[in-house]
XYZ file of C-alpha atoms in Angstrom:
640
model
C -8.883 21.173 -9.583
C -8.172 17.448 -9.041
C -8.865 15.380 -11.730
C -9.354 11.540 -11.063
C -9.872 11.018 -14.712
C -8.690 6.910 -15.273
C -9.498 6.057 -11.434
C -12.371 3.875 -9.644
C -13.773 4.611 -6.767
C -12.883 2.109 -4.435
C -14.757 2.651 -0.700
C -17.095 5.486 -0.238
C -19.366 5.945 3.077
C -21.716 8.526 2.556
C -22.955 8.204 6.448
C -26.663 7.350 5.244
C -26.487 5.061 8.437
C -24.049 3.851 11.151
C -21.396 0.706 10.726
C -19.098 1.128 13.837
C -18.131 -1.007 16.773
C -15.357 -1.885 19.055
C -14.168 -4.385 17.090
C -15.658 -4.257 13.363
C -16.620 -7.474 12.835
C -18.840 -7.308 9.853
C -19.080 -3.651 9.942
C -16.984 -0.498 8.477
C -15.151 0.915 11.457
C -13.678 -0.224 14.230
C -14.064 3.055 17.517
C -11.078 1.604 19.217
C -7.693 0.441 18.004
C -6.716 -3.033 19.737
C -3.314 -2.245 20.145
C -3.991 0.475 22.309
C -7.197 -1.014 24.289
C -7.142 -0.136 27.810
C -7.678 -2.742 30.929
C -11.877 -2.632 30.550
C -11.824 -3.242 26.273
C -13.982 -0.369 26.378
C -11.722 2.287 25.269
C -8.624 3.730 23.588
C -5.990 5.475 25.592
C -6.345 7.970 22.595
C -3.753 11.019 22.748
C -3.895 14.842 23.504
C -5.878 15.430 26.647
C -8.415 12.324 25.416
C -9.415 8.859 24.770
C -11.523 6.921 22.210
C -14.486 5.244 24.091
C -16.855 2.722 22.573
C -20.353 2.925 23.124
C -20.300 0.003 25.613
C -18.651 2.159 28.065
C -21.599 4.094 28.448
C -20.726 7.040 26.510
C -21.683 7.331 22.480
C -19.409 9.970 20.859
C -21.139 8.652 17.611
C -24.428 9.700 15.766
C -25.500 9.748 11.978
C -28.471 11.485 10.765
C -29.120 13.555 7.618
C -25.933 12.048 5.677
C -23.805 12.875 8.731
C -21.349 11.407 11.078
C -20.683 13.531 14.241
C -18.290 12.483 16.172
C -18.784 14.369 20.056
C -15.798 15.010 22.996
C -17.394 15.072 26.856
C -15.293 15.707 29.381
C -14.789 13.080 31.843
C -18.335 11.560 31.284
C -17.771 7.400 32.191
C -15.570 5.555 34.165
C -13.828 4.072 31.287
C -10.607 5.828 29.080
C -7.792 7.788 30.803
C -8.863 9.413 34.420
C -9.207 12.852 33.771
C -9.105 13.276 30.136
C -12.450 13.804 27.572
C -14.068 11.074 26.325
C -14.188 10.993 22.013
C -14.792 8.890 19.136
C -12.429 7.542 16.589
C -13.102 5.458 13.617
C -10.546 3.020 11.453
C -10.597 0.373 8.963
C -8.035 -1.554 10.112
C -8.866 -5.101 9.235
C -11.714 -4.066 6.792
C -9.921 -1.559 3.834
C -6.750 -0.659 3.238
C -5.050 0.408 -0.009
C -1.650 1.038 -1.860
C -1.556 4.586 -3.484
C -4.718 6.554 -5.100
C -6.913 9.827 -3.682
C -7.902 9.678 -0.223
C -10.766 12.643 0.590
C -12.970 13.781 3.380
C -15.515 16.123 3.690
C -16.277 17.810 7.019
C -17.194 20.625 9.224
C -14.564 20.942 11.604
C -15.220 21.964 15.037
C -13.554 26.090 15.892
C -13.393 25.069 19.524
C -10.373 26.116 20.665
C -9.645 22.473 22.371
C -10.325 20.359 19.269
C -8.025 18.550 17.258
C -9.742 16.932 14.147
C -8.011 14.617 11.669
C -8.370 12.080 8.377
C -5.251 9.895 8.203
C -3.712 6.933 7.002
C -1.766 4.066 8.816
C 0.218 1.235 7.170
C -1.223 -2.186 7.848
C 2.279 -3.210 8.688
C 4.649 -0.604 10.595
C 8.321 -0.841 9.370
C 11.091 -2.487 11.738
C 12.903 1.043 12.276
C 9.739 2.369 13.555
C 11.009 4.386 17.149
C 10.777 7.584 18.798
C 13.680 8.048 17.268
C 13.732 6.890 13.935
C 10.033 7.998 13.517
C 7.112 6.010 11.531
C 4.772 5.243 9.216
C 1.734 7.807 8.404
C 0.102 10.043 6.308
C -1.998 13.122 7.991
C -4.871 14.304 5.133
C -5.450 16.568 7.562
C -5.045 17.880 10.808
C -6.980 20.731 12.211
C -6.458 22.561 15.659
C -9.206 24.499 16.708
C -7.067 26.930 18.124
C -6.130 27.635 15.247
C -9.074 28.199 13.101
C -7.773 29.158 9.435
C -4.691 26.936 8.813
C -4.929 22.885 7.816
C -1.939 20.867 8.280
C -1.098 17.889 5.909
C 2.106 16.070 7.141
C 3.781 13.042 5.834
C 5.647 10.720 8.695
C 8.328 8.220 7.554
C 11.418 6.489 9.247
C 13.467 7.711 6.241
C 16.600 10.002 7.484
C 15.816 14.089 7.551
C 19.177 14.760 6.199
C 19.793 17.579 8.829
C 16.582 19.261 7.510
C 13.348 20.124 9.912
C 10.380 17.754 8.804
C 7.690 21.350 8.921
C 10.406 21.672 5.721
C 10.339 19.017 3.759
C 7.260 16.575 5.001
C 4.509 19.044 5.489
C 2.266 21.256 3.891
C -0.167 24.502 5.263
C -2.698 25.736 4.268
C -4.287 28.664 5.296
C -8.319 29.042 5.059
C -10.173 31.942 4.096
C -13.232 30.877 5.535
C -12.933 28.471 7.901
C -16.515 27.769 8.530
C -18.829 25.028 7.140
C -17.824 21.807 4.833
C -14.679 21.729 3.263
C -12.622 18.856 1.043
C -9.634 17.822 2.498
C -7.892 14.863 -0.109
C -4.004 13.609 -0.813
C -3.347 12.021 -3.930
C -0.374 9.038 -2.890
C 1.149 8.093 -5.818
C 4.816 5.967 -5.881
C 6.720 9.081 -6.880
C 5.078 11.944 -5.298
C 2.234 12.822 -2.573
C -0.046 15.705 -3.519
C -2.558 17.527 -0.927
C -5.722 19.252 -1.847
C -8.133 21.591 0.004
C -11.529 22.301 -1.882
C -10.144 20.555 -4.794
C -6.955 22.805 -5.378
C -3.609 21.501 -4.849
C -1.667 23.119 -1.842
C 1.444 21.625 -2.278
C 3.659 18.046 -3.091
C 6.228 16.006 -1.541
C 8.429 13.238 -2.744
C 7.334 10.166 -1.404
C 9.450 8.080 0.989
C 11.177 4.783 0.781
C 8.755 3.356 3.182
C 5.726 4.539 2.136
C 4.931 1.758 -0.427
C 2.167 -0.275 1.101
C -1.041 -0.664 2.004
C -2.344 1.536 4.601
C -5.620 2.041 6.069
C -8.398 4.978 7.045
C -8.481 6.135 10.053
C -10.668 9.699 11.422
C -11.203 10.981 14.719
C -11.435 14.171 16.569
C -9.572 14.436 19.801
C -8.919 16.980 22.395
C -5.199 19.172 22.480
C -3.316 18.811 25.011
C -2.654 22.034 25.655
C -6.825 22.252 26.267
C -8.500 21.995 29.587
C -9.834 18.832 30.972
C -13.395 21.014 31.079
C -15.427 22.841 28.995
C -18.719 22.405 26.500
C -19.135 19.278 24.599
C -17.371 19.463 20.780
C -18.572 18.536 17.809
C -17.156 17.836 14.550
C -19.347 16.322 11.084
C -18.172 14.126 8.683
C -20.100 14.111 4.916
C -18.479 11.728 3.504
C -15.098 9.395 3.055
C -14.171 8.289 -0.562
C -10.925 6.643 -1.525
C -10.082 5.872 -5.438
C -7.481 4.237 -7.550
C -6.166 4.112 -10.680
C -4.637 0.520 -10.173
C -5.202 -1.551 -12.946
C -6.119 -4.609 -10.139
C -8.709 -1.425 -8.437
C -12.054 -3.170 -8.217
C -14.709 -0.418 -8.386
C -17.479 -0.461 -5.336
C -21.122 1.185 -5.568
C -21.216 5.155 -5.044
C -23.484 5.239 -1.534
C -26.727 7.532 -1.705
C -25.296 11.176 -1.994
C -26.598 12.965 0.979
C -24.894 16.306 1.795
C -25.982 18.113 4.699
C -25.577 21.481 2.957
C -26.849 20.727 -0.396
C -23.579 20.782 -1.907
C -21.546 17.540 -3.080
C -18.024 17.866 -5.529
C -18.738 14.728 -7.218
C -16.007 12.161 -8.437
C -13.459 14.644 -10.296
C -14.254 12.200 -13.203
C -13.893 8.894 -11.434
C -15.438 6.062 -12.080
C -18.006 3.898 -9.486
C -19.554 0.654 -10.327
C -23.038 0.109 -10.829
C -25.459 -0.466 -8.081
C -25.631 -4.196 -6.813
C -29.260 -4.285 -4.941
C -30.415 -6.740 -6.781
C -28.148 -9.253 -5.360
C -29.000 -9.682 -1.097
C -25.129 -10.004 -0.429
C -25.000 -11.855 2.745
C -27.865 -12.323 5.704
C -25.658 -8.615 7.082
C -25.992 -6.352 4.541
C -22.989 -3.982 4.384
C -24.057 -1.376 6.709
C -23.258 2.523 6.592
C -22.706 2.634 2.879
C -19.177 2.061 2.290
C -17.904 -0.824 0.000
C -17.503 -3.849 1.190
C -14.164 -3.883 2.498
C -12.748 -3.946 -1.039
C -8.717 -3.630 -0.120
C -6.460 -2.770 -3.545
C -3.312 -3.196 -4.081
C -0.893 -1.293 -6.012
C 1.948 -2.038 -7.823
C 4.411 -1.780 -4.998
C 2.044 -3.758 -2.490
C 3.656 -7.572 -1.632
C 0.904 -9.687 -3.101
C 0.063 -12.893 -5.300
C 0.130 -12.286 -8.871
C -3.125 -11.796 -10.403
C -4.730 -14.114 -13.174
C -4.750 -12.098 -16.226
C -8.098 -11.475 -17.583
C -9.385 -14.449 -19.875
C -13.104 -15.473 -21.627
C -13.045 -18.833 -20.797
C -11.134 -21.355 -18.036
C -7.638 -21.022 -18.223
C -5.305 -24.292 -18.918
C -2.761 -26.267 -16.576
C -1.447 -23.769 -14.259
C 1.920 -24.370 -13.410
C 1.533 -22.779 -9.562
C -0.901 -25.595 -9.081
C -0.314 -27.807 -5.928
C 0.319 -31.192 -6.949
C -3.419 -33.064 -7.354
C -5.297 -36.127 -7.715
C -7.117 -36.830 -10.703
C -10.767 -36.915 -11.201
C -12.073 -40.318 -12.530
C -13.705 -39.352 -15.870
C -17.368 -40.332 -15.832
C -17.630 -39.544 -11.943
C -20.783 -37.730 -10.878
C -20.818 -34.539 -8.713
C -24.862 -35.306 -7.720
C -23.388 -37.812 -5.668
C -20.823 -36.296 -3.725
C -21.791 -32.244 -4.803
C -18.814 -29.593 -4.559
C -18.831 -25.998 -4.689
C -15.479 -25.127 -7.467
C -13.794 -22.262 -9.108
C -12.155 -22.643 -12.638
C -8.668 -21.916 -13.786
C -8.922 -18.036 -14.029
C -11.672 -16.864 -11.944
C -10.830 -13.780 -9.615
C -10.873 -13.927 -5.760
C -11.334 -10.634 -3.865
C -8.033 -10.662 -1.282
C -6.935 -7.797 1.626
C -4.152 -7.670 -1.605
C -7.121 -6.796 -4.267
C -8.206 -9.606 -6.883
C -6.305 -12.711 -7.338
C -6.804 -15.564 -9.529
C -8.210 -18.326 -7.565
C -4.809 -20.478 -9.006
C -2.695 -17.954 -7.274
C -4.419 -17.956 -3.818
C -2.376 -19.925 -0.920
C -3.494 -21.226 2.112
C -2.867 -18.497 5.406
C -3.927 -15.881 2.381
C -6.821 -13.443 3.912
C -9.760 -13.187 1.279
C -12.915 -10.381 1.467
C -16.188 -12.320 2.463
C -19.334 -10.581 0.955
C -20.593 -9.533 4.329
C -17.473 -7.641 5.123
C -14.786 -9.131 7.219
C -11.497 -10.627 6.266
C -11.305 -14.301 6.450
C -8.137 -16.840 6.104
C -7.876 -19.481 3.794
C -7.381 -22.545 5.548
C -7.252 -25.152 2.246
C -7.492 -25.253 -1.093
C -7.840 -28.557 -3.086
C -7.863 -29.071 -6.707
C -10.130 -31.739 -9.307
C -8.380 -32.248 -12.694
C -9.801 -33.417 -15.803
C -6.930 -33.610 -18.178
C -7.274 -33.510 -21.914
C -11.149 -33.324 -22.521
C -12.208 -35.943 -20.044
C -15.015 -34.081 -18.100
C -18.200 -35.757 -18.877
C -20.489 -33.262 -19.640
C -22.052 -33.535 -15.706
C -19.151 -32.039 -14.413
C -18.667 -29.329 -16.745
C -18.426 -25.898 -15.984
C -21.746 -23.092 -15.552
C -20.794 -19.933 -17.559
C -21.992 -16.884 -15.513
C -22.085 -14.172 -18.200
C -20.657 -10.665 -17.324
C -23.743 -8.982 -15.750
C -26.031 -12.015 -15.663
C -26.963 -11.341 -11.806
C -27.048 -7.612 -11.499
C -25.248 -4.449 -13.006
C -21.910 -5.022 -13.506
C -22.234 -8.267 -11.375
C -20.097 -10.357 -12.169
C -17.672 -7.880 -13.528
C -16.497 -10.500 -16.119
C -17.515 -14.299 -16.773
C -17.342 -16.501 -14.190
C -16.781 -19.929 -14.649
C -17.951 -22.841 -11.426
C -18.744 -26.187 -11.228
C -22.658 -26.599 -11.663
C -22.949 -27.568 -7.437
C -21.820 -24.080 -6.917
C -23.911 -21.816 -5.176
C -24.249 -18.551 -5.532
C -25.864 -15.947 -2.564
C -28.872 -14.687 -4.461
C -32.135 -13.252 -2.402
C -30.863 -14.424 0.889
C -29.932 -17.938 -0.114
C -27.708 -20.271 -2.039
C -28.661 -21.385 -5.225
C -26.027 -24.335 -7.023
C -25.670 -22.395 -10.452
C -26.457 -25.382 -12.191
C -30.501 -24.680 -11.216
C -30.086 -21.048 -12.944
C -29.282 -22.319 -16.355
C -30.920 -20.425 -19.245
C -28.713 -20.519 -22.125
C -28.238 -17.025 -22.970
C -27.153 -15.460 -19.841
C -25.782 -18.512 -17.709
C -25.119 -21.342 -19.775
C -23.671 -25.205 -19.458
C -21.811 -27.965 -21.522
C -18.869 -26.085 -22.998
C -16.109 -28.148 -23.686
C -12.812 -27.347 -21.606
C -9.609 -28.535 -22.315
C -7.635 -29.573 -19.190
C -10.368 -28.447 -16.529
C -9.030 -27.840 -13.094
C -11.691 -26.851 -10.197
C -9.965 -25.304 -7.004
C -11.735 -25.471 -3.730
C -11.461 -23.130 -1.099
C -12.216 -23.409 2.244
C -12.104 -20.845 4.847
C -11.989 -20.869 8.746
C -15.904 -21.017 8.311
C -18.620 -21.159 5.449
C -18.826 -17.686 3.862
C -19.200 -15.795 0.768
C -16.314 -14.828 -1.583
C -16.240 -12.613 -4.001
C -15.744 -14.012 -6.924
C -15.582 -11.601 -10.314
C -17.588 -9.560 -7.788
C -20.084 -11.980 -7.533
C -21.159 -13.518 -3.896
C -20.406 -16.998 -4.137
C -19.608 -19.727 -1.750
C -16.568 -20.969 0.031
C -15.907 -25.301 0.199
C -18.346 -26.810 2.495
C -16.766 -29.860 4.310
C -19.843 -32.078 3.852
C -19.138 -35.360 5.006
C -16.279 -37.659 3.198
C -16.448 -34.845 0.772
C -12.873 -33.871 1.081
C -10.669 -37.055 0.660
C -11.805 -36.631 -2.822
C -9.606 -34.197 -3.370
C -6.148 -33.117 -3.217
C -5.007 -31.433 0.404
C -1.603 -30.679 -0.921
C -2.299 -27.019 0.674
C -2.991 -28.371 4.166
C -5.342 -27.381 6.971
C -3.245 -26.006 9.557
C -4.901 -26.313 13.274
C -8.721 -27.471 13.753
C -11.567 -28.165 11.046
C -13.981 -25.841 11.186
C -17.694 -26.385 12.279
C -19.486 -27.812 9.215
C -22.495 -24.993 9.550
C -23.828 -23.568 6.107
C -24.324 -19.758 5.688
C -27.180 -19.934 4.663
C -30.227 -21.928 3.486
C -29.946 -23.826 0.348
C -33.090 -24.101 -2.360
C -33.097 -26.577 -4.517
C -36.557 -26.525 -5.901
C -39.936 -25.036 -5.103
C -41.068 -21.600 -5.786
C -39.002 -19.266 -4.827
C -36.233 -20.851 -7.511
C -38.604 -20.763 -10.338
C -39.227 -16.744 -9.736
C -35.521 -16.154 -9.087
C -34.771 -18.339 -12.266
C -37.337 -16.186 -14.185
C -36.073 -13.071 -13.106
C -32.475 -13.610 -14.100
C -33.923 -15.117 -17.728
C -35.658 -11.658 -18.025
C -32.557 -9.800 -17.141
C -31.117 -11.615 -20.360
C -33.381 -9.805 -21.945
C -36.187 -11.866 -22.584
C -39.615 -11.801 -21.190
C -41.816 -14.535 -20.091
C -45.123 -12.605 -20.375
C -43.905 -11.443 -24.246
C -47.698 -10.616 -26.338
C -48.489 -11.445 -29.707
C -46.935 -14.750 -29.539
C -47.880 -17.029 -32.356
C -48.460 -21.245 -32.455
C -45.795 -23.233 -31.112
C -44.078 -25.380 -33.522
C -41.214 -27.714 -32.216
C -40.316 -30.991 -30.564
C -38.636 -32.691 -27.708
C -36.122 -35.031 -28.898
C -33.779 -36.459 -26.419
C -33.837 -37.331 -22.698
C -30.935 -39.181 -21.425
C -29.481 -39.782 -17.693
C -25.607 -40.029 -18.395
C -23.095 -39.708 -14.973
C -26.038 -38.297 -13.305
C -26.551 -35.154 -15.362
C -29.775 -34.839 -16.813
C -29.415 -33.958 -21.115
C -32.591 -32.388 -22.614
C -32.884 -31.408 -26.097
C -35.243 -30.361 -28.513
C -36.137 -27.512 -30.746
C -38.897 -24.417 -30.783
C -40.108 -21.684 -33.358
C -42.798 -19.147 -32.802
C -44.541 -18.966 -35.988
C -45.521 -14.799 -35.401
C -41.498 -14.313 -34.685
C -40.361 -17.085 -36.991
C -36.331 -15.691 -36.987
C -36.268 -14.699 -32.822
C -35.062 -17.203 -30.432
C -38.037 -19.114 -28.141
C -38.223 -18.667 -23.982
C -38.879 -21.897 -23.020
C -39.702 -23.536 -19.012
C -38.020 -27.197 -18.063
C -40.315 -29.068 -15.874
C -39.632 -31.885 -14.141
C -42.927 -33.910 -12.825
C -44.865 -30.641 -13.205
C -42.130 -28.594 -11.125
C -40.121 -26.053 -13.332
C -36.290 -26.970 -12.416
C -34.658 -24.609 -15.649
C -35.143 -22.157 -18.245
C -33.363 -22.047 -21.713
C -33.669 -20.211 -24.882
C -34.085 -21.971 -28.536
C -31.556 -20.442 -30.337
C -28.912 -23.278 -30.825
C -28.188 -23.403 -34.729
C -29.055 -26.992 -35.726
C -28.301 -27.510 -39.568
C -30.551 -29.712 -39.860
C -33.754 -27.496 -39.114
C -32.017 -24.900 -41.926
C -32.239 -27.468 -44.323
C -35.917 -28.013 -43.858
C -36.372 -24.192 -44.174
C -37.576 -24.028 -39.992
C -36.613 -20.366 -40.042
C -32.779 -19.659 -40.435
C -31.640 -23.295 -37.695
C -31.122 -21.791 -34.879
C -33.969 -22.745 -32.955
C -32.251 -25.569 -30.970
C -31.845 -25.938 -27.806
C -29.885 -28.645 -25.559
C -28.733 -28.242 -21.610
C -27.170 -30.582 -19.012
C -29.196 -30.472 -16.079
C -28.174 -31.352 -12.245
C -31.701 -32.503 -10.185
C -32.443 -35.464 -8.458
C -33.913 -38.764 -10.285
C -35.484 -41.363 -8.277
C -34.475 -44.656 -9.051
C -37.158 -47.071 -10.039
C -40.169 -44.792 -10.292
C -42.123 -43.172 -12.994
C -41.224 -39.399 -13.917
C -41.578 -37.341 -16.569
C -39.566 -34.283 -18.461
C -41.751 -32.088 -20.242
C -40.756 -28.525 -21.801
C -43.450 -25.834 -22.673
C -42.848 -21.866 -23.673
C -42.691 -19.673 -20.754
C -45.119 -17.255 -21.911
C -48.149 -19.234 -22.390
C -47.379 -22.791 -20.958
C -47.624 -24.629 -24.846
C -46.150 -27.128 -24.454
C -43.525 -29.000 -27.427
C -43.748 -32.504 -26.104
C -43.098 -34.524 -22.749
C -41.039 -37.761 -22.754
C -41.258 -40.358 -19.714
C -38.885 -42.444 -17.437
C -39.935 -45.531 -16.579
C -38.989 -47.968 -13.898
C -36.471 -49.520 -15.621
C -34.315 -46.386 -16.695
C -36.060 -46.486 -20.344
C -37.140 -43.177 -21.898
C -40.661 -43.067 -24.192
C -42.471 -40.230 -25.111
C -45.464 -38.884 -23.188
C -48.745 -37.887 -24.438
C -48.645 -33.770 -24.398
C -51.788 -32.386 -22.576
């Protein structure tokens, strides 16, 4: 039996719904491949005796209902494809997944009509120079299945490498003959750099060496077509597809969501010991939610795959990278409220077509995975530098905990500048407004801070640590701040946002709250005693807003305090009094570490009256209120 023991599953579509179109723009599959589009665009001159046709041509070969793909051959039905030849349905990834090495599996019910020709197989992204009809090519068969020929499954490998004088039925394929035919069976290959192994229900059928040219990524690609040898009339056929699931063991695999299992028969393998991430629903990943439930287009690379180096795995900002482009200094003291920018730090991980690259490693032409599913190019990347331990503490980084946002999400910390927004809920929140000081926290010191900005061909959503977060935004004059050593090659993009940006208001506070409680804290805790505590400072410095202060429950006198931010009545953070302050140990205030003291980024009118006040989340008491005045002075506010 297969055992995937050490590997991650890394795209699964259990075919709970439907994510195909002619060109798979923000969806799973693509139904025709471009390269072989005929005149109309509305089909693919396919092979055997048919063509793939896309629904536009007035044909469907597609349906999905009770965890099922079928996939349906007419004869002859529109007036698109080849005269003459039956009209089917074909499904790929190209553009959306591919993958260097690991286990590739379907499960299906292949049709016994003597004119079908199923098959699950694998293409490389990039075919190699030598490719010919007489050299051969590039491609890996899972599995091909002739109806004719009911009881036997054929698993060849293609390559341009030389036979050697040897038949390729010798040495590049492998049979295997079926028992029982009938119903769902598992048809996987294991592609490893040494060695390609093919399984049928789990049980290796047989292994070849693997080729010279067989080292890079390739991508999915299922269909069922007619033989050639078949008649250009008959019944329709019909084939069903359970399920697709590719893994890896790469060390650079980023693990996707296993879909809702749904198998037709009541009968489902399971992951052979594989590993799948942990749901993501409570994050709304883009305004298209990845349809069909397969991963969102999470392409891995293996150690033979051409790709950027990837930033080793670190707990805080990394330090001067030397691949940097050259860049322009940041003025200490400089404010982002007034010209806001959404930055990575030194270290963080970018989701690429190549798998996950530190965002110091990413060049401009580079194609990165947007949350909603297509492959975007980078178009420029810019850099900020604070050198030594210049950055005042307004532009110092937001720490996003390892599963602050959801399961698992982000897989590790991420680090951003607090303008930063994040795609939480359907909109983008700047993860300075989500500061709570356990989960997603503020003012940490870093040495030789660089923020990278990157900017795509459009506003989207990277994924960043696995985390939907957003690309630069070319607001206006916001660029010449910044270095463009890595140039913009051809026309600016249109300035449009992705999506709505909150700033304050309702619908923060409850998404604030609900990430504070995720931290493990509750706002609506019982048998809460009196409040003891104070506010102590206010201060405006470069435009960040500094509150800081104290809190101790007197029934929990040793557990930390939940405590709400307001600004003028309107909550704009939430932070935890846990902060050891030496001082409040000395006067016997529990054990000290009931401080608390954040860096804020809202708006502060000039010349008009407002006034910070802080108050425990559970209950409203509040600790004390101070006030600005019209002058810019701070005094302290009478507590209602």
């Amino acid at each position: 039996m297969v055992d995937l023991t050490g590997y991650r599953l890394t795209f699964d579509d259990e075919f709970n719904s439907r994510s195909i179109s002619s060109n798979g723009a923000g969806t799973t599959y693509a139904d025709i491949r471009a390269e072989w589009r005929t005149a109309d665009g509305k089909a693919d001159v396919g092979f055997g005796r048919s063509s793939f046709v896309d629904p536009s041509s007035g044909y469907d070969p597609f349906s999905v209902q009770n965890g099922t793909l079928s996939i349906t051959a007419v004869p002859d039905r529109t007036a698109s494809g080849v005269l003459g030849s039956w009209e089917s349905g074909l499904i790929s990834t190209q553009g959306n997944f591919s993958q260097t090495y690991g286990y590739f599996e379907i499960r299906a019910d292949f049709s016994n009509d003597s004119n079908a020709w199923d098959a699950f197989w694998l293409l490389p992204n990039q075919q190699s120079p030598t490719s010919s009809a007489t050299n051969g090519h590039q491609e890996l068969d899972v599995v091909e299945h002739y109806g004719n020929d009911d009881r036997s499954v054929y698993s060849t490998i293609h390559t341009t490498d030389p036979q050697n004088g040897i038949p390729w039925q010798t040495n590049r394929q492998v049979v295997t003959g079926l028992n029982n035919p009938s119903g769902y069976h598992t048809y996987g290959m294991n592609w490893q750099a040494d060695k390609i192994s093919f399984y049928v229900d789990g049980q290796l059928t047989g292994s070849q060496i693997t080729p010279s040219d067989l080292h890079s990524p390739m991508y999915l690609l299922a269909d069922l077509a007619v033989r050639s040898e078949g008649t250009a009339t008959g019944s329709p056929i019909t084939s069903n597809i359970d399920y697709i699931r590719v893994y890896s063991n790469s060390t650079n695999a980023v693990a996707v969501p296993q879909g809702r299992v749904s198998s037709p028969d009541g009968y489902d393998p399971g992951l052979y010991g594989a590993a799948a991430a942990r749901s993501v629903a409570p994050i709304a990943v883009g305004s298209s939610p990845i349809r069909g439930g397969a991963a969102a287009s999470s392409s891995v690379s293996g150690p033979a795959a051409s790709s950027p180096t990837s930033g080793a795995a670190t707990s805080s900002p990394a330090t001067g990278a030397a691949a940097a482009p050259s860049s322009t200094e940041a003025t200490p003291g400089s404010s982002p409220s007034a010209t806001p920018a959404p930055c990575y730090c030194t270290g963080d991980r970018i989701l690429t077509e190549h798998g996950e690259v530190a965002v110091e490693n990413l060049r401009v032409g580079q194609r990165v995975v947007t949350a909603s599913g297509p492959l975007r190019p980078i178009r420029w990347i810019g850099t900020r530098r604070y050198p030594g331990s210049t950055a005042p503490r307004a532009d110092r980084p937001i720490r996003i905990k390892a599963g602050a946002l959801a399961d698992g999400i982000p897989f590790r910390d991420l680090w951003v500048s607090p303008d930063h927004a994040l795609h939480l809920d359907g909109l983008l929140v700047a993860a300075g407004h989500l500061v709570n000081g356990r989960s997603i926290t503020r003012g940490e010191a870093v040495a030789d801070l660089t923020y990278w900005h990157v900017e795509l061909d459009a506003h989207d959503l990277l994924l960043a640590e696995g985390a939907p977060a957003e690309s630069f935004f070319p607001a206006a004059g916001l660029r010449a701040r910044f270095d463009g050593g890595m140039g913009w090659p051809g026309t600016r993009p249109t300035a449009a946002p992705y999506a709505e940006r909150v700033e304050d208001g309702p619908t923060l506070t409850a998404l604030a709250r609900r990430l504070i409680q995720r931290a493990g804290l509750s706002v609506n805790e019982p048998g809460f005693g009196d409040l003891r505590g104070s506010l102590d400072l206010c201060e405006v410095r470069n435009g960040d807003l500094r509150v800081a202060g104290w809190a101790q429950d007197a029934a929990h006198p040793s557990g930390p305090v939940c405590l709400d931010v307001l600004l003028d009545g309107a909550v704009v953070a939430m932070t935890l009094a846990e902060i050891d302050r030496p001082d409040l140990g000395a006067a016997a205030i529990g054990e000290g570490r009931h401080g608390f003291d954040l860096g804020l980024d809202v708006p502060l009118a000039v010349g008009v009256f407002q006034t910070v006040s802080v108050r425990r989340s559970a209950d409203g008491a509040k600790i004390g209120a101070m006030r600005l005045d019209a002058t810019g002075e701070w005094s302290r506010a009478q507590v209602a």
